Coordinates of C-alpha atoms and ligand atoms in Angstrom, one line a residue:
M1 CA 0.0 0.0 0.0
K2 CA 1.2 3.5 -0.8
K3 CA 0.6 6.3 1.8
L4 CA -1.6 9.3 0.9
F5 CA -1.7 12.4 3.1
V6 CA -4.3 15.0 2.4
K7 CA -4.2 18.3 4.2
T8 CA -7.5 20.2 4.0
Y9 CA -7.9 23.9 4.5
G10 CA -11.2 25.8 4.6
C11 CA -14.8 24.9 4.3
Q12 CA -16.9 21.7 4.3
M13 CA -16.9 21.7 0.5
N14 CA -13.2 21.2 0.7
A15 CA -13.6 18.5 3.3
Y16 CA -16.0 16.7 0.9
D17 CA -13.5 17.1 -2.0
S18 CA -10.7 15.7 0.1
A19 CA -12.7 12.6 0.9
K20 CA -13.5 12.2 -2.8
M21 CA -9.8 12.5 -3.8
A22 CA -8.9 9.8 -1.3
D23 CA -11.7 7.6 -2.8
L24 CA -10.4 8.2 -6.3
L25 CA -6.9 7.3 -5.4
A26 CA -7.8 4.1 -3.4
P27 CA -7.9 1.9 -6.5
L28 CA -4.3 3.1 -7.3
G29 CA -3.2 1.6 -4.1
Y30 CA -3.2 4.7 -1.9
A31 CA -4.4 4.5 1.7
Q32 CA -4.8 7.6 3.8
T33 CA -2.3 8.4 6.5
D34 CA -2.3 11.2 9.1
A35 CA 1.1 12.8 8.5
A36 CA 3.2 14.0 5.6
E37 CA 6.3 12.2 6.9
G38 CA 6.7 9.0 5.0
A39 CA 3.8 9.7 2.6
D40 CA 4.1 8.7 -1.1
M41 CA 1.8 11.4 -2.1
V42 CA 0.8 14.7 -0.3
I43 CA -2.2 16.8 -1.4
L44 CA -2.7 20.3 -0.1
N45 CA -6.4 21.0 -0.6
T46 CA -6.3 24.7 -0.3
C47 CA -8.7 27.6 0.5
H48 CA -8.5 31.1 -0.8
I49 CA -10.9 32.7 1.7
R50 CA -8.4 33.8 4.3
E51 CA -6.0 36.6 4.0
K52 CA -2.5 35.6 2.8
A53 CA -3.8 32.1 2.0
A54 CA -1.5 31.7 -1.0
E55 CA 1.6 32.7 1.1
K56 CA 0.7 30.1 3.7
V57 CA 0.5 27.5 1.0
Y58 CA 3.9 28.5 -0.3
S59 CA 5.5 28.3 3.1
E60 CA 4.0 24.8 3.6
L61 CA 5.3 23.8 0.2
G62 CA 8.8 24.9 1.2
R63 CA 8.6 22.5 4.2
L64 CA 7.3 19.7 2.0
R65 CA 10.1 20.2 -0.6
T66 CA 12.7 19.5 2.1
M67 CA 10.8 16.4 3.1
K68 CA 10.5 15.3 -0.6
A69 CA 14.3 15.8 -1.1
E70 CA 15.1 13.7 2.0
R71 CA 12.8 11.0 0.8
A72 CA 14.4 11.0 -2.7
K73 CA 17.9 10.7 -1.0
A74 CA 16.7 7.6 0.8
G75 CA 15.5 6.1 -2.6
G76 CA 11.8 6.9 -2.1
Q77 CA 9.4 9.2 -3.8
M78 CA 6.9 11.8 -2.7
L79 CA 4.4 13.2 -5.2
L80 CA 3.3 16.7 -4.3
A81 CA 0.0 18.1 -5.4
V82 CA -1.8 21.4 -4.8
A83 CA -5.6 21.3 -5.1
G84 CA -8.5 23.6 -4.3
C85 CA -9.0 27.3 -4.7
V86 CA -5.4 28.5 -4.4
A87 CA -4.5 26.0 -7.2
Q88 CA -7.3 27.5 -9.3
A89 CA -6.3 31.1 -8.6
E90 CA -2.5 30.7 -8.9
G91 CA -2.2 28.0 -11.6
E92 CA 1.2 28.0 -13.2
E93 CA 2.6 30.5 -10.7
I94 CA 2.7 27.6 -8.2
V95 CA 5.1 25.5 -10.2
A96 CA 7.1 28.6 -11.1
R97 CA 7.6 29.5 -7.4
Q98 CA 7.9 26.0 -6.1
P99 CA 9.3 23.5 -8.8
A100 CA 9.0 20.6 -6.3
V101 CA 5.2 20.6 -7.0
D102 CA 4.2 17.8 -9.4
L103 CA 0.5 18.4 -9.8
V104 CA -1.8 21.5 -9.7
V105 CA -5.5 20.7 -9.8
G106 CA -8.4 23.0 -9.5
P107 CA -11.6 22.2 -7.6
Q108 CA -13.5 21.3 -10.8
S109 CA -10.8 19.0 -12.2
Y110 CA -9.7 16.7 -9.4
H111 CA -11.5 13.7 -10.9
R112 CA -8.6 13.7 -13.4
L113 CA -6.0 13.0 -10.6
P114 CA -5.4 9.4 -11.6
E115 CA -4.5 10.3 -15.1
M116 CA -2.5 13.3 -14.0
I117 CA -0.4 11.0 -11.8
A118 CA 0.2 8.7 -14.7
R119 CA 1.1 11.7 -16.9
A120 CA 3.5 13.1 -14.3
A121 CA 5.3 9.7 -14.1
R122 CA 5.4 9.4 -17.9
E123 CA 6.5 12.9 -18.7
H124 CA 8.7 13.6 -15.6
G125 CA 7.2 17.1 -15.4
H126 CA 4.5 19.2 -13.8
V127 CA 0.9 18.5 -14.7
L128 CA -1.7 21.3 -14.4
E129 CA -5.5 21.1 -14.7
T130 CA -7.5 24.2 -13.8
D131 CA -10.4 24.1 -16.3
F132 CA -14.1 24.6 -15.3
P133 CA -15.7 21.6 -17.0
A134 CA -19.2 22.3 -15.5
L135 CA -19.6 19.5 -12.9
E136 CA -18.2 16.8 -15.3
K137 CA -16.2 15.6 -12.3
F138 CA -19.2 14.2 -10.4
D139 CA -19.8 11.7 -13.2
S140 CA -16.3 10.4 -12.7
L141 CA -16.2 10.0 -9.0
P142 CA -16.5 6.6 -7.3
A143 CA -19.3 5.6 -5.0
P144 CA -18.5 6.6 -1.4
A145 CA -16.3 4.0 0.2
Q146 CA -17.5 4.7 3.8
S147 CA -19.6 7.2 5.6
G148 CA -19.9 8.7 9.1
V149 CA -23.3 9.1 10.8
S150 CA -23.4 12.6 9.3
A151 CA -22.2 12.9 5.7
F152 CA -21.6 15.8 3.4
L153 CA -23.0 15.7 -0.2
T154 CA -22.1 18.4 -2.7
V155 CA -25.2 19.3 -4.8
Q156 CA -24.2 22.7 -6.2
E157 CA -21.0 24.6 -6.9
G158 CA -20.0 28.1 -7.8
C159 CA -21.5 31.5 -7.4
D160 CA -22.9 34.2 -9.7
K161 CA -23.4 36.8 -6.9
F162 CA -20.0 38.6 -7.0
C163 CA -20.1 40.0 -3.5
T164 CA -17.3 42.6 -3.6
F165 CA -15.3 41.0 -0.8
C166 CA -15.3 37.4 -2.0
V167 CA -13.1 35.3 -4.3
V168 CA -15.5 32.3 -4.8
P169 CA -16.9 33.4 -8.2
Y170 CA -13.4 33.6 -9.5
T171 CA -12.1 30.3 -8.0
R172 CA -15.2 28.1 -8.2
G173 CA -16.8 29.4 -11.4
S174 CA -20.5 30.1 -12.0
E175 CA -23.4 28.4 -10.3
E176 CA -23.9 24.8 -11.4
S177 CA -26.3 22.2 -10.0
R178 CA -25.9 18.5 -10.1
P179 CA -28.7 16.4 -11.5
P180 CA -31.1 15.3 -8.8
Q181 CA -31.0 11.6 -9.8
A182 CA -27.2 11.6 -9.3
I183 CA -27.6 13.2 -5.9
L184 CA -30.3 10.7 -4.8
R185 CA -28.1 7.8 -5.9
E186 CA -25.2 9.1 -3.8
A187 CA -27.5 9.7 -0.8
R188 CA -28.8 6.2 -1.0
Q189 CA -25.2 4.9 -1.1
L190 CA -24.3 7.0 1.9
A191 CA -27.3 5.7 3.8
E192 CA -26.3 2.1 3.0
K193 CA -22.8 2.9 4.4
G194 CA -24.3 4.2 7.7
A195 CA -25.2 7.9 7.1
R196 CA -28.3 8.9 9.1
E197 CA -27.9 12.6 8.3
I198 CA -27.0 14.3 5.0
V199 CA -25.7 17.8 4.8
L200 CA -26.2 19.2 1.3
L201 CA -23.4 21.5 0.3
G202 CA -23.1 24.3 -2.1
Q203 CA -21.5 27.8 -2.2
N204 CA -25.1 28.9 -2.9
V205 CA -27.0 25.8 -2.0
N206 CA -30.4 27.3 -2.0
A207 CA -29.9 28.5 -5.6
Y208 CA -30.0 24.8 -6.4
D209 CA -31.7 24.3 -9.8
G210 CA -31.1 20.7 -10.7
P211 CA -31.5 19.5 -14.3
S212 CA -33.7 16.4 -13.9
S213 CA -33.7 13.5 -16.4
D214 CA -37.3 14.4 -17.4
N215 CA -36.1 17.9 -18.6
K216 CA -37.6 19.6 -15.5
R217 CA -35.7 21.7 -13.0
W218 CA -35.7 20.7 -9.3
S219 CA -35.6 23.2 -6.5
L220 CA -33.8 22.5 -3.2
A221 CA -37.2 22.0 -1.6
K222 CA -38.1 19.3 -4.1
L223 CA -34.7 17.7 -3.7
C224 CA -35.1 17.6 0.1
D225 CA -38.6 16.1 -0.4
A226 CA -37.2 13.2 -2.5
L227 CA -34.3 12.7 0.0
A228 CA -36.8 12.4 2.8
G229 CA -38.0 9.2 1.2
I230 CA -34.7 7.4 1.5
E231 CA -34.9 4.6 4.1
G232 CA -32.5 5.0 7.0
L233 CA -32.0 8.7 6.5
H234 CA -33.3 10.6 9.5
R235 CA -32.1 14.2 9.0
I236 CA -31.4 16.6 6.1
R237 CA -29.5 19.9 6.4
Y238 CA -28.1 22.3 3.9
T239 CA -25.5 25.0 3.8
T240 CA -24.6 27.8 2.7
S241 CA -27.6 29.9 1.6
H242 CA -28.0 33.4 0.3
P243 CA -31.0 35.5 1.3
R244 CA -31.9 36.2 -2.3
D245 CA -32.4 32.5 -3.1
M246 CA -34.7 31.6 -0.2
G247 CA -37.7 30.6 -2.3
D248 CA -41.3 30.2 -1.0
D249 CA -41.2 26.4 -1.4
L250 CA -38.0 26.1 0.6
I251 CA -39.5 28.2 3.4
A252 CA -42.6 26.1 3.3
A253 CA -40.5 22.9 3.4
H254 CA -39.2 23.9 6.8
G255 CA -42.7 23.6 8.1
E256 CA -43.7 20.5 6.1
N257 CA -40.7 18.2 5.7
P258 CA -40.2 16.5 9.0
K259 CA -36.6 15.4 8.1
L260 CA -35.5 18.9 7.2
M261 CA -33.9 20.2 10.4
P262 CA -35.0 23.4 12.1
Y263 CA -31.6 25.1 11.5
L264 CA -30.7 27.6 8.8
H265 CA -27.3 29.3 8.1
L266 CA -28.4 32.4 6.3
P267 CA -25.5 35.0 6.1
V268 CA -26.4 38.6 6.2
Q269 CA -22.9 40.1 6.7
S270 CA -24.0 43.5 7.8
G271 CA -27.1 45.3 9.1
S272 CA -26.4 48.6 7.3
D273 CA -28.0 49.2 3.9
A274 CA -25.0 51.3 2.8
V275 CA -22.6 48.5 3.6
L276 CA -24.8 45.9 2.1
E277 CA -24.9 47.9 -1.1
A278 CA -21.1 48.3 -1.2
M279 CA -20.9 44.6 -0.6
N280 CA -23.2 44.0 -3.6
R281 CA -25.5 41.8 -1.5
Q282 CA -28.5 43.0 -3.4
H283 CA -30.9 43.1 -0.4
T284 CA -31.5 45.5 2.4
A285 CA -31.5 44.9 6.2
D286 CA -35.3 45.1 6.2
D287 CA -35.6 42.7 3.3
Y288 CA -33.7 40.2 5.5
R289 CA -35.8 41.0 8.6
R290 CA -39.0 40.3 6.5
L291 CA -37.5 37.1 5.2
I292 CA -36.7 35.9 8.7
D293 CA -40.3 36.7 9.7
R294 CA -41.6 34.4 6.9
I295 CA -39.2 31.6 7.8
R296 CA -40.2 31.8 11.5
K297 CA -43.9 31.7 10.5
A298 CA -43.2 28.4 8.7
R299 CA -41.0 27.0 11.5
P300 CA -41.2 29.0 14.7
D301 CA -38.4 27.1 16.6
I302 CA -35.8 27.4 13.8
A303 CA -32.3 28.1 14.9
L304 CA -30.8 30.9 12.8
T305 CA -27.1 31.4 12.2
S306 CA -25.2 33.9 10.0
D307 CA -21.8 35.3 9.0
F308 CA -20.8 38.9 9.8
I309 CA -18.0 41.0 8.4
V310 CA -17.0 44.0 10.5
G311 CA -14.8 46.9 9.3
F312 CA -15.8 46.6 5.6
P313 CA -14.4 49.6 3.7
G314 CA -16.4 52.7 4.5
E315 CA -18.2 51.2 7.5
S316 CA -19.1 54.0 9.9
D317 CA -20.0 53.8 13.6
N318 CA -23.6 54.2 12.6
D319 CA -23.3 51.4 10.1
F320 CA -21.8 49.2 12.8
Q321 CA -24.6 50.1 15.2
A322 CA -27.1 49.1 12.5
T323 CA -25.5 45.6 12.5
L324 CA -25.8 45.3 16.3
R325 CA -29.5 46.4 16.0
L326 CA -30.1 43.7 13.3
I327 CA -28.6 41.1 15.6
E328 CA -30.8 42.2 18.5
D329 CA -33.8 42.0 16.3
I330 CA -33.2 38.6 14.8
G331 CA -31.7 36.7 17.8
Y332 CA -29.2 34.1 16.5
A333 CA -28.5 30.7 17.9
T334 CA -24.9 31.1 16.9
A335 CA -22.9 33.0 14.2
F336 CA -19.5 33.4 12.6
S337 CA -17.9 36.8 12.6
F338 CA -14.7 38.1 11.0
K339 CA -12.8 41.3 10.6
Y340 CA -12.8 42.4 7.0
S341 CA -9.5 41.5 5.2
K342 CA -8.5 42.1 1.6
R343 CA -8.7 39.3 -0.9
P344 CA -6.5 40.1 -3.9
G345 CA -8.4 40.6 -7.1
T346 CA -11.7 41.5 -5.4
P347 CA -13.3 45.0 -5.8
A348 CA -13.4 45.7 -2.1
S349 CA -9.6 45.3 -1.8
T350 CA -9.1 48.5 -3.8
M351 CA -11.9 50.5 -2.2
R352 CA -11.0 53.7 -0.5
K353 CA -11.8 54.3 3.2
Q354 CA -10.3 51.0 4.5
I355 CA -10.9 50.7 8.2
A356 CA -8.0 50.8 10.8
D357 CA -7.3 47.5 12.4
E358 CA -7.8 48.7 16.0
V359 CA -11.3 49.9 15.0
K360 CA -12.1 46.5 13.5
V361 CA -10.8 44.7 16.6
A362 CA -13.0 46.8 18.9
R363 CA -16.1 46.3 16.7
L364 CA -15.5 42.6 16.4
G365 CA -15.1 42.3 20.2
E366 CA -18.4 44.1 20.8
L367 CA -20.3 42.1 18.1
Q368 CA -19.0 38.8 19.4
K369 CA -19.9 39.6 22.9
L370 CA -23.5 40.1 21.8
L371 CA -23.5 37.0 19.6
L372 CA -22.2 34.9 22.5
K373 CA -24.9 36.2 24.8
Q374 CA -27.5 35.2 22.3
Q375 CA -25.8 31.7 21.8
Y376 CA -25.9 31.1 25.6
G377 CA -29.4 32.3 25.7
F378 CA -30.5 29.9 23.0
D379 CA -28.6 27.0 24.5
D380 CA -30.1 27.8 28.0
S381 CA -33.6 27.8 26.5
Q382 CA -33.1 24.0 25.8
I383 CA -32.4 23.1 29.5
G384 CA -35.2 20.9 30.8
K385 CA -36.5 20.0 27.4
V386 CA -36.5 16.5 25.9
L387 CA -34.9 16.6 22.4
P388 CA -34.3 13.9 19.8
V389 CA -30.5 13.5 19.5
L390 CA -28.7 11.7 16.7
F391 CA -25.5 10.1 18.2
E392 CA -22.4 10.6 16.0
K393 CA -19.4 9.4 17.9
R394 CA -17.7 8.7 21.3
A395 CA -17.0 11.9 23.2
R396 CA -13.4 12.7 24.3
D397 CA -14.5 11.3 27.7
Q398 CA -14.7 7.7 26.5
N399 CA -17.7 7.0 28.7
Q400 CA -19.8 9.5 26.9
L401 CA -21.3 9.8 23.5
M402 CA -21.6 13.0 21.4
G403 CA -24.8 13.6 19.5
R404 CA -26.6 16.6 18.1
T405 CA -30.0 18.2 18.7
P406 CA -32.2 19.2 15.7
Y407 CA -30.6 22.7 16.2
L408 CA -27.1 21.3 15.6
Q409 CA -26.0 21.8 19.2
P410 CA -23.5 19.2 20.4
V411 CA -24.8 17.1 23.4
H412 CA -22.8 14.8 25.7
V413 CA -24.6 11.9 27.2
H414 CA -23.6 8.7 29.1
G415 CA -24.7 5.9 26.9
D416 CA -23.8 2.6 25.3
V417 CA -21.9 2.6 21.9
S418 CA -24.8 0.7 20.4
L419 CA -26.5 4.1 20.3
L420 CA -24.1 5.4 17.7
G421 CA -26.0 6.1 14.5
Q422 CA -29.3 6.0 16.4
M423 CA -31.7 8.7 17.5
A424 CA -32.8 8.8 21.1
D425 CA -34.7 11.3 23.3
V426 CA -32.4 13.2 25.7
R427 CA -33.4 15.4 28.6
I428 CA -31.1 18.4 28.5
E429 CA -29.7 19.2 32.0
K430 CA -27.0 21.8 31.6
R431 CA -24.8 23.9 29.3
T432 CA -21.1 24.3 29.3
A433 CA -19.1 26.7 27.2
N434 CA -19.3 24.7 24.0
S435 CA -21.9 22.0 24.4
L436 CA -25.1 20.7 26.2
H437 CA -25.2 17.8 28.6
G438 CA -28.1 15.5 29.2
V439 CA -29.5 12.1 30.1
L440 CA -31.3 9.5 28.1
A441 CA -35.0 10.2 28.6
Ligands
LIG501 S1 -22.8 34.8 -2.4 FE1 -21.3 33.8 -1.0 S2 -19.9 32.7 -2.4 FE2 -21.1 34.1 -3.7 S3 -19.8 36.0 -3.8 FE3 -21.2 36.3 -2.1 S4 -20.0 35.6 -0.3 FE4 -19.0 34.7 -2.1

């Protein structure tokens, strides 16, 4: 067996892609290992979202080049591949700056990895694939070899929204949806391998518009409806959504589809209309408030989460106060928040009125304090309730199991390992900093 080490940066979509790359390379004799030392192949599956992402990849590659040279001295070989969004964005620049790299493969082309490896061996050179062949890769991927209790399933890729701070439309291409029949097939395979929950992934997952074999288009609500019919599958979730794509049928599905969990990650980024416009989000803060009202009407107990960027270019104190007001109005179960940082090539990176770092730090601190208060409030509101929990794994304390509520909160419970993969009612007794604790009811 040859050893394969995949290092994954970034989002769940990259985690899904990394698992698929490992599945693709298994027939070539590669088995996954958890360290680069001694590996026959190393793949860095990169993310371009964070600041200086490319620089971090180059410094990691420098480290791996030394490892590769030592392995060659000892008579071995280490293939070095860069995959993901940095591969897409940097392309040939990667092999120009780090000649030890053998393969550069974009997020839409990694199904070609086996043939790229053969070409690299044949031609003793670098092989690059950074096309956008519109979801062709999904037809070439093998069936999932294994599955956890909760499994990711990519249904949509790319983005047409061009928010002015974001690189995704440039690295992942335009919005494309996989055919529903292919998704249902993969979901059935995952359920057969033990998945009890499926998390549908897409950069704009609620823009899903799947081309069905009968020439009709399926919405995400229709897809969730069909997935609900799969035996063994108890829960369906989806992420990440855009407020503009929250269709009436998807809102209604939250009230009608019992397997669709009452949890929605719906990023708003800011509560100021001026900032939302500068971000090119194409909705106002009040549009978002009205949307949340409609969602809560369909599913009153839904847990809402969001992303926030503070210190976007031009953000005034008043703009920031408007964001705090929006958070107060909505009431989030949890949320992710970041200081604005420039992404090369995006319009916001060249906007005037960039905000000083100390202002960003102060605003982020204030915003996170409010979000944490809301998170604790939401978690505390579950104490005393009996909730259905899906058990995913053993907790770090080996006598306990870790499962999740319908609202995605982690729960720790004393219980037998036979409960893994099962649902059981749990009485929630207390909250600690990062999780709930309860007893089997
Ligand atoms: S909708 Fe999301 S992925 Fe698309 S540009 Fe905006 S932030 Fe990026």
